[in-house]
Amino acid sequence: MEQVSSIGTHTPDATRAATAKGAAPSDGKAMECELKKLYYGEFLAVRDTNIPIVSHEITAFIGPSGCGKSTVLRCLNRMNDFVQGFRFEGAVRYQGRDIYASDIDPVAVRRRIGMVFQQPNPFAMTIYKNVAYGLKLNGFKGNMDERVEKALRGAALWDEVKDKLHQSGLSLSGGQQQRLCIARAIAVEPEVILLDEPCSALDPIATQVIEELMRGLADRYTIVIVTHNMQQAARVSDYTAFMYLGRVIEFGETGELFVKPRVRATEDYIRGKFG
């Protein structure tokens, strides 16, 4: 598995030194998100937000629409770079390095920190090519068939598609398409997986399959999920951050936050007094 030295592109010596100091945090954090101020143009979208992402656990972001959940999620692998007018003050540390440092390659960041979006978005190509796409893009030289099968098994999809790998990914059901997107993400073997409301467009049965899949994947990956479904956060996550009006109001272990919230606004949201 490539270490943080693979992310930097301009100062390899400094990057290797940083790797030696911070590649295996003793506190169990995979990432640390410290957003002082985040803007889209002149609009202050997120402020005063500090969230630790614990290794091999599931962290959920909850809160009403427009509170900044997805904005923070996209900061974790620099997807906000594509948004015109985006700028922020702070740092997002992964393996001890700020991924927004000038010597960091954002493409390499996204290889290590994958993302699955709200709407299933398989490419207009075969199931096999969907999974192999990122591998080919990254110059994978190993056994492609084995890696594709491994990814599809990891996404709990292999048994359903093994006899139709050369059919279009668009021919699958919505839930299967979302698992195909997860297979595409894990095929390149990231260390962190970001899921932006992955079940919002799915029926209850498909949602249950994705939730069970997330729990299984947490044994191998660090997972961060944005969800509007508080019951889903309670079912699948280990830690929860409640966001409101562009900042984190409360963060803690999911069981404690849902049962004994420390902040009145958190309790009001969980009890359905606003949303």
mmCIF file of C-alpha atoms in Angstrom:
data_model
loop_
_atom_site.group_PDB
_atom_site.id
_atom_site.type_symbol
_atom_site.label_atom_id
_atom_site.label_comp_id
_atom_site.label_asym_id
_atom_site.label_seq_id
_atom_site.Cartn_x
_atom_site.Cartn_y
_atom_site.Cartn_z
ATOM 1 C CA MET A 1 0.000 0.000 0.000
ATOM 2 C CA GLU A 2 1.491 3.308 -0.983
ATOM 3 C CA GLN A 3 2.136 5.681 1.901
ATOM 4 C CA VAL A 4 1.762 9.420 2.156
ATOM 5 C CA SER A 5 4.947 9.861 0.133
ATOM 6 C CA SER A 6 2.909 8.929 -2.946
ATOM 7 C CA ILE A 7 0.736 12.009 -2.509
ATOM 8 C CA GLY A 8 3.452 14.633 -2.733
ATOM 9 C CA THR A 9 4.933 15.453 -6.125
ATOM 10 C CA HIS A 10 7.306 18.410 -5.748
ATOM 11 C CA THR A 11 9.375 17.855 -2.604
ATOM 12 C CA PRO A 12 9.935 14.108 -2.160
ATOM 13 C CA ASP A 13 12.550 14.425 0.570
ATOM 14 C CA ALA A 14 10.300 16.554 2.751
ATOM 15 C CA THR A 15 7.404 14.220 2.023
ATOM 16 C CA ARG A 16 9.356 11.132 3.076
ATOM 17 C CA ALA A 17 10.343 12.853 6.288
ATOM 18 C CA ALA A 18 6.716 13.690 7.008
ATOM 19 C CA THR A 19 5.741 10.083 6.310
ATOM 20 C CA ALA A 20 8.168 8.782 8.905
ATOM 21 C CA LYS A 21 6.695 11.120 11.498
ATOM 22 C CA GLY A 22 2.995 10.751 10.770
ATOM 23 C CA ALA A 23 2.121 7.670 8.710
ATOM 24 C CA ALA A 24 0.660 5.710 11.646
ATOM 25 C CA PRO A 25 -1.019 8.061 14.111
ATOM 26 C CA SER A 26 -0.922 6.611 17.613
ATOM 27 C CA ASP A 27 -4.348 8.066 18.413
ATOM 28 C CA GLY A 28 -6.097 5.948 15.771
ATOM 29 C CA LYS A 29 -7.123 8.862 13.573
ATOM 30 C CA ALA A 30 -7.118 8.268 9.831
ATOM 31 C CA MET A 31 -7.771 11.956 9.143
ATOM 32 C CA GLU A 32 -8.231 15.244 10.952
ATOM 33 C CA CYS A 33 -10.490 17.887 9.449
ATOM 34 C CA GLU A 34 -9.914 21.425 10.721
ATOM 35 C CA LEU A 35 -11.977 23.912 8.740
ATOM 36 C CA LYS A 36 -11.792 27.420 10.130
ATOM 37 C CA LYS A 37 -13.628 29.075 7.250
ATOM 38 C CA LEU A 38 -14.814 27.671 3.921
ATOM 39 C CA TYR A 39 -16.178 29.912 1.204
ATOM 40 C CA TYR A 40 -17.937 29.539 -2.124
ATOM 41 C CA GLY A 41 -17.224 32.946 -3.574
ATOM 42 C CA GLU A 42 -18.268 35.377 -0.840
ATOM 43 C CA PHE A 43 -20.597 32.886 0.840
ATOM 44 C CA LEU A 44 -19.273 31.446 4.109
ATOM 45 C CA ALA A 45 -20.491 27.853 3.880
ATOM 46 C CA VAL A 46 -18.660 26.202 6.802
ATOM 47 C CA ARG A 47 -16.851 27.566 9.832
ATOM 48 C CA ASP A 48 -15.242 26.419 13.080
ATOM 49 C CA THR A 49 -15.468 22.730 12.170
ATOM 50 C CA ASN A 50 -13.070 20.177 13.630
ATOM 51 C CA ILE A 51 -13.818 16.499 13.046
ATOM 52 C CA PRO A 52 -11.475 13.555 13.700
ATOM 53 C CA ILE A 53 -11.983 10.567 11.390
ATOM 54 C CA VAL A 54 -11.160 7.362 13.252
ATOM 55 C CA SER A 55 -9.473 4.509 11.383
ATOM 56 C CA HIS A 56 -11.621 1.507 10.417
ATOM 57 C CA GLU A 57 -14.756 3.029 11.865
ATOM 58 C CA ILE A 58 -17.809 4.625 10.256
ATOM 59 C CA THR A 59 -18.303 8.334 10.894
ATOM 60 C CA ALA A 60 -21.667 9.847 9.954
ATOM 61 C CA PHE A 61 -22.459 13.501 9.271
ATOM 62 C CA ILE A 62 -26.083 14.393 10.045
ATOM 63 C CA GLY A 63 -28.002 17.658 10.020
ATOM 64 C CA PRO A 64 -30.693 19.545 8.088
ATOM 65 C CA SER A 65 -30.367 20.352 4.391
ATOM 66 C CA GLY A 66 -27.877 23.094 3.652
ATOM 67 C CA CYS A 67 -25.952 22.738 6.915
ATOM 68 C CA GLY A 68 -22.646 21.915 5.188
ATOM 69 C CA LYS A 69 -22.452 18.117 5.502
ATOM 70 C CA SER A 70 -21.616 17.363 1.880
ATOM 71 C CA THR A 71 -19.327 20.386 1.667
ATOM 72 C CA VAL A 72 -17.215 19.021 4.517
ATOM 73 C CA LEU A 73 -17.274 15.518 3.020
ATOM 74 C CA ARG A 74 -15.972 16.830 -0.313
ATOM 75 C CA CYS A 75 -13.139 18.589 1.515
ATOM 76 C CA LEU A 76 -11.794 15.222 2.618
ATOM 77 C CA ASN A 77 -10.577 14.333 -0.879
ATOM 78 C CA ARG A 78 -10.452 17.767 -2.496
ATOM 79 C CA MET A 79 -13.574 17.397 -4.611
ATOM 80 C CA ASN A 80 -14.413 21.006 -3.765
ATOM 81 C CA ASP A 81 -11.466 21.998 -5.934
ATOM 82 C CA PHE A 82 -13.838 21.680 -8.896
ATOM 83 C CA VAL A 83 -16.284 24.233 -7.479
ATOM 84 C CA GLN A 84 -15.735 27.760 -8.783
ATOM 85 C CA GLY A 85 -14.944 30.226 -6.006
ATOM 86 C CA PHE A 86 -14.019 27.564 -3.437
ATOM 87 C CA ARG A 87 -11.443 28.601 -0.843
ATOM 88 C CA PHE A 88 -10.888 27.780 2.768
ATOM 89 C CA GLU A 89 -8.749 28.419 5.794
ATOM 90 C CA GLY A 90 -7.608 25.420 7.790
ATOM 91 C CA ALA A 91 -6.193 21.979 7.084
ATOM 92 C CA VAL A 92 -7.230 18.421 6.317
ATOM 93 C CA ARG A 93 -4.565 16.016 7.548
ATOM 94 C CA TYR A 94 -4.178 12.503 6.214
ATOM 95 C CA GLN A 95 -1.268 10.360 7.390
ATOM 96 C CA GLY A 96 0.138 13.435 9.083
ATOM 97 C CA ARG A 97 0.150 15.614 5.958
ATOM 98 C CA ASP A 98 -2.162 18.471 4.994
ATOM 99 C CA ILE A 99 -3.724 17.324 1.710
ATOM 100 C CA TYR A 100 -4.105 20.987 0.711
ATOM 101 C CA ALA A 101 -0.364 21.669 0.946
ATOM 102 C CA SER A 102 1.197 23.054 -2.233
ATOM 103 C CA ASP A 103 3.286 19.926 -2.863
ATOM 104 C CA ILE A 104 0.325 17.538 -2.722
ATOM 105 C CA ASP A 105 -1.143 16.032 -5.892
ATOM 106 C CA PRO A 106 -4.963 16.037 -5.563
ATOM 107 C CA VAL A 107 -5.285 13.139 -8.016
ATOM 108 C CA ALA A 108 -3.108 11.002 -5.752
ATOM 109 C CA VAL A 109 -5.244 12.079 -2.794
ATOM 110 C CA ARG A 110 -8.359 10.770 -4.543
ATOM 111 C CA ARG A 111 -6.675 7.414 -5.202
ATOM 112 C CA ARG A 112 -6.279 6.935 -1.460
ATOM 113 C CA ILE A 113 -9.579 8.577 -0.482
ATOM 114 C CA GLY A 114 -12.345 7.332 -2.762
ATOM 115 C CA MET A 115 -15.864 8.684 -3.104
ATOM 116 C CA VAL A 116 -19.320 7.317 -3.953
ATOM 117 C CA PHE A 117 -22.007 9.859 -4.806
ATOM 118 C CA GLN A 118 -25.679 10.234 -3.954
ATOM 119 C CA GLN A 119 -27.011 9.114 -7.332
ATOM 120 C CA PRO A 120 -25.585 5.870 -8.729
ATOM 121 C CA ASN A 121 -23.369 6.913 -11.630
ATOM 122 C CA PRO A 122 -22.058 3.852 -13.487
ATOM 123 C CA PHE A 123 -20.317 4.619 -16.748
ATOM 124 C CA ALA A 124 -21.985 3.741 -20.059
ATOM 125 C CA MET A 125 -19.823 0.651 -20.457
ATOM 126 C CA THR A 126 -19.856 -2.968 -19.317
ATOM 127 C CA ILE A 127 -19.917 -4.011 -15.685
ATOM 128 C CA TYR A 128 -16.370 -5.347 -16.066
ATOM 129 C CA LYS A 129 -15.058 -2.143 -17.629
ATOM 130 C CA ASN A 130 -16.744 -0.034 -14.956
ATOM 131 C CA VAL A 131 -14.748 -1.790 -12.247
ATOM 132 C CA ALA A 132 -11.539 -1.917 -14.287
ATOM 133 C CA TYR A 133 -11.711 1.752 -15.314
ATOM 134 C CA GLY A 134 -9.802 3.221 -12.377
ATOM 135 C CA LEU A 135 -7.278 0.403 -12.433
ATOM 136 C CA LYS A 136 -6.438 1.058 -16.080
ATOM 137 C CA LEU A 137 -6.313 4.790 -15.451
ATOM 138 C CA ASN A 138 -3.754 4.216 -12.705
ATOM 139 C CA GLY A 139 -1.623 1.863 -14.805
ATOM 140 C CA PHE A 140 -2.434 -1.355 -12.934
ATOM 141 C CA LYS A 141 -0.210 -4.179 -14.254
ATOM 142 C CA GLY A 142 -1.525 -7.142 -12.256
ATOM 143 C CA ASN A 143 -4.224 -9.700 -12.978
ATOM 144 C CA MET A 144 -7.187 -7.564 -14.008
ATOM 145 C CA ASP A 145 -9.732 -10.389 -13.871
ATOM 146 C CA GLU A 146 -8.777 -11.234 -10.291
ATOM 147 C CA ARG A 147 -8.906 -7.614 -9.174
ATOM 148 C CA VAL A 148 -12.316 -7.028 -10.789
ATOM 149 C CA GLU A 149 -13.725 -10.149 -9.135
ATOM 150 C CA LYS A 150 -12.222 -9.139 -5.772
ATOM 151 C CA ALA A 151 -13.843 -5.697 -5.982
ATOM 152 C CA LEU A 152 -17.227 -7.084 -6.989
ATOM 153 C CA ARG A 153 -17.082 -9.600 -4.150
ATOM 154 C CA GLY A 154 -16.109 -6.812 -1.777
ATOM 155 C CA ALA A 155 -19.196 -4.886 -2.879
ATOM 156 C CA ALA A 156 -21.414 -7.969 -2.416
ATOM 157 C CA LEU A 157 -22.261 -7.952 -6.126
ATOM 158 C CA TRP A 158 -20.241 -10.785 -7.655
ATOM 159 C CA ASP A 159 -22.853 -13.537 -7.349
ATOM 160 C CA GLU A 160 -25.448 -11.328 -9.037
ATOM 161 C CA VAL A 161 -23.332 -10.269 -12.028
ATOM 162 C CA LYS A 162 -20.662 -12.939 -12.561
ATOM 163 C CA ASP A 163 -22.515 -14.326 -15.584
ATOM 164 C CA LYS A 164 -23.146 -10.927 -17.199
ATOM 165 C CA LEU A 165 -19.912 -9.019 -16.718
ATOM 166 C CA HIS A 166 -19.987 -7.868 -20.323
ATOM 167 C CA GLN A 167 -23.469 -6.374 -20.130
ATOM 168 C CA SER A 168 -23.916 -2.671 -19.569
ATOM 169 C CA GLY A 169 -23.635 -1.393 -16.017
ATOM 170 C CA LEU A 170 -26.684 0.718 -16.809
ATOM 171 C CA SER A 171 -28.779 -2.449 -17.095
ATOM 172 C CA LEU A 172 -28.536 -3.083 -13.346
ATOM 173 C CA SER A 173 -31.115 -2.035 -10.764
ATOM 174 C CA GLY A 174 -30.537 1.139 -8.741
ATOM 175 C CA GLY A 175 -29.206 -0.742 -5.735
ATOM 176 C CA GLN A 176 -26.936 -2.869 -7.902
ATOM 177 C CA GLN A 177 -25.657 0.227 -9.696
ATOM 178 C CA GLN A 178 -24.723 1.791 -6.365
ATOM 179 C CA ARG A 179 -22.847 -1.363 -5.358
ATOM 180 C CA LEU A 180 -21.141 -1.297 -8.755
ATOM 181 C CA CYS A 181 -19.972 2.231 -7.962
ATOM 182 C CA ILE A 182 -18.678 1.007 -4.610
ATOM 183 C CA ALA A 183 -16.844 -1.826 -6.389
ATOM 184 C CA ARG A 184 -15.307 0.711 -8.765
ATOM 185 C CA ALA A 185 -14.156 2.769 -5.781
ATOM 186 C CA ILE A 186 -12.602 -0.109 -3.829
ATOM 187 C CA ALA A 187 -10.969 -1.701 -6.896
ATOM 188 C CA VAL A 188 -8.063 0.758 -6.626
ATOM 189 C CA GLU A 189 -7.732 -0.167 -2.927
ATOM 190 C CA PRO A 190 -8.212 3.198 -1.235
ATOM 191 C CA GLU A 191 -7.793 3.570 2.508
ATOM 192 C CA VAL A 192 -10.797 5.851 3.079
ATOM 193 C CA ILE A 193 -14.235 5.719 1.402
ATOM 194 C CA LEU A 194 -16.534 8.746 1.376
ATOM 195 C CA LEU A 195 -20.260 8.083 0.821
ATOM 196 C CA ASP A 196 -22.521 11.046 0.069
ATOM 197 C CA GLU A 197 -26.079 9.929 0.896
ATOM 198 C CA PRO A 198 -25.558 6.587 -0.883
ATOM 199 C CA CYS A 199 -29.047 5.276 -0.111
ATOM 200 C CA SER A 200 -31.190 8.344 -0.737
ATOM 201 C CA ALA A 201 -32.311 7.118 -4.166
ATOM 202 C CA LEU A 202 -32.791 3.472 -3.154
ATOM 203 C CA ASP A 203 -35.725 1.418 -1.908
ATOM 204 C CA PRO A 204 -35.710 -0.054 1.632
ATOM 205 C CA ILE A 205 -34.447 -3.477 0.540
ATOM 206 C CA ALA A 206 -31.547 -2.023 -1.453
ATOM 207 C CA THR A 207 -30.824 0.352 1.433
ATOM 208 C CA GLN A 208 -30.516 -2.560 3.853
ATOM 209 C CA VAL A 209 -28.054 -4.290 1.518
ATOM 210 C CA ILE A 210 -25.898 -1.151 1.301
ATOM 211 C CA GLU A 211 -25.978 -0.690 5.087
ATOM 212 C CA GLU A 212 -24.877 -4.284 5.669
ATOM 213 C CA LEU A 213 -22.163 -3.773 3.066
ATOM 214 C CA MET A 214 -20.886 -0.651 4.846
ATOM 215 C CA ARG A 215 -20.519 -2.524 8.119
ATOM 216 C CA GLY A 216 -18.539 -5.249 6.365
ATOM 217 C CA LEU A 217 -16.310 -2.774 4.547
ATOM 218 C CA ALA A 218 -15.415 -1.024 7.819
ATOM 219 C CA ASP A 219 -13.180 -3.984 8.654
ATOM 220 C CA ARG A 220 -10.904 -2.976 5.776
ATOM 221 C CA TYR A 221 -11.599 0.701 5.168
ATOM 222 C CA THR A 222 -12.259 3.908 7.041
ATOM 223 C CA ILE A 223 -15.726 5.132 6.031
ATOM 224 C CA VAL A 224 -17.341 8.561 6.210
ATOM 225 C CA ILE A 225 -21.017 8.910 5.306
ATOM 226 C CA VAL A 226 -23.384 11.835 4.868
ATOM 227 C CA THR A 227 -27.012 10.931 5.529
ATOM 228 C CA HIS A 228 -30.345 12.675 6.071
ATOM 229 C CA ASN A 229 -31.624 9.453 7.621
ATOM 230 C CA MET A 230 -30.939 9.621 11.361
ATOM 231 C CA GLN A 231 -32.028 6.009 11.826
ATOM 232 C CA GLN A 232 -29.436 4.992 9.260
ATOM 233 C CA ALA A 233 -26.720 6.915 11.109
ATOM 234 C CA ALA A 234 -27.760 5.222 14.344
ATOM 235 C CA ARG A 235 -27.707 1.774 12.698
ATOM 236 C CA VAL A 236 -24.411 1.871 10.847
ATOM 237 C CA SER A 237 -22.070 4.494 12.308
ATOM 238 C CA ASP A 238 -19.623 4.380 15.193
ATOM 239 C CA TYR A 239 -19.243 8.167 15.451
ATOM 240 C CA THR A 240 -21.636 10.953 14.500
ATOM 241 C CA ALA A 241 -21.157 14.656 13.839
ATOM 242 C CA PHE A 242 -24.253 16.845 14.004
ATOM 243 C CA MET A 243 -23.948 19.922 11.796
ATOM 244 C CA TYR A 244 -26.160 22.999 11.822
ATOM 245 C CA LEU A 245 -25.807 26.387 10.113
ATOM 246 C CA GLY A 246 -22.405 25.570 8.688
ATOM 247 C CA ARG A 247 -20.587 24.195 11.702
ATOM 248 C CA VAL A 248 -20.323 21.112 13.879
ATOM 249 C CA ILE A 249 -22.539 21.475 16.923
ATOM 250 C CA GLU A 250 -21.716 18.142 18.518
ATOM 251 C CA PHE A 251 -19.473 15.156 17.792
ATOM 252 C CA GLY A 252 -19.185 11.884 19.649
ATOM 253 C CA GLU A 253 -19.809 8.164 19.737
ATOM 254 C CA THR A 254 -23.079 7.449 17.987
ATOM 255 C CA GLY A 255 -24.708 5.602 20.874
ATOM 256 C CA GLU A 256 -24.035 8.435 23.279
ATOM 257 C CA LEU A 257 -24.965 11.235 20.900
ATOM 258 C CA PHE A 258 -28.347 9.743 20.066
ATOM 259 C CA VAL A 259 -29.219 8.714 23.621
ATOM 260 C CA LYS A 260 -27.647 11.497 25.685
ATOM 261 C CA PRO A 261 -26.826 14.501 23.474
ATOM 262 C CA ARG A 262 -24.917 17.215 25.312
ATOM 263 C CA VAL A 263 -26.233 20.128 23.244
ATOM 264 C CA ARG A 264 -29.872 21.245 23.146
ATOM 265 C CA ALA A 265 -29.822 21.795 19.369
ATOM 266 C CA THR A 266 -28.677 18.208 18.834
ATOM 267 C CA GLU A 267 -31.486 16.880 21.004
ATOM 268 C CA ASP A 268 -34.065 19.033 19.223
ATOM 269 C CA TYR A 269 -32.914 17.782 15.820
ATOM 270 C CA ILE A 270 -32.883 14.153 16.871
ATOM 271 C CA ARG A 271 -36.350 14.494 18.386
ATOM 272 C CA GLY A 272 -37.654 15.970 15.143
ATOM 273 C CA LYS A 273 -38.318 19.495 16.371
ATOM 274 C CA PHE A 274 -36.637 20.869 13.240
ATOM 275 C CA GLY A 275 -35.017 19.432 10.171
#
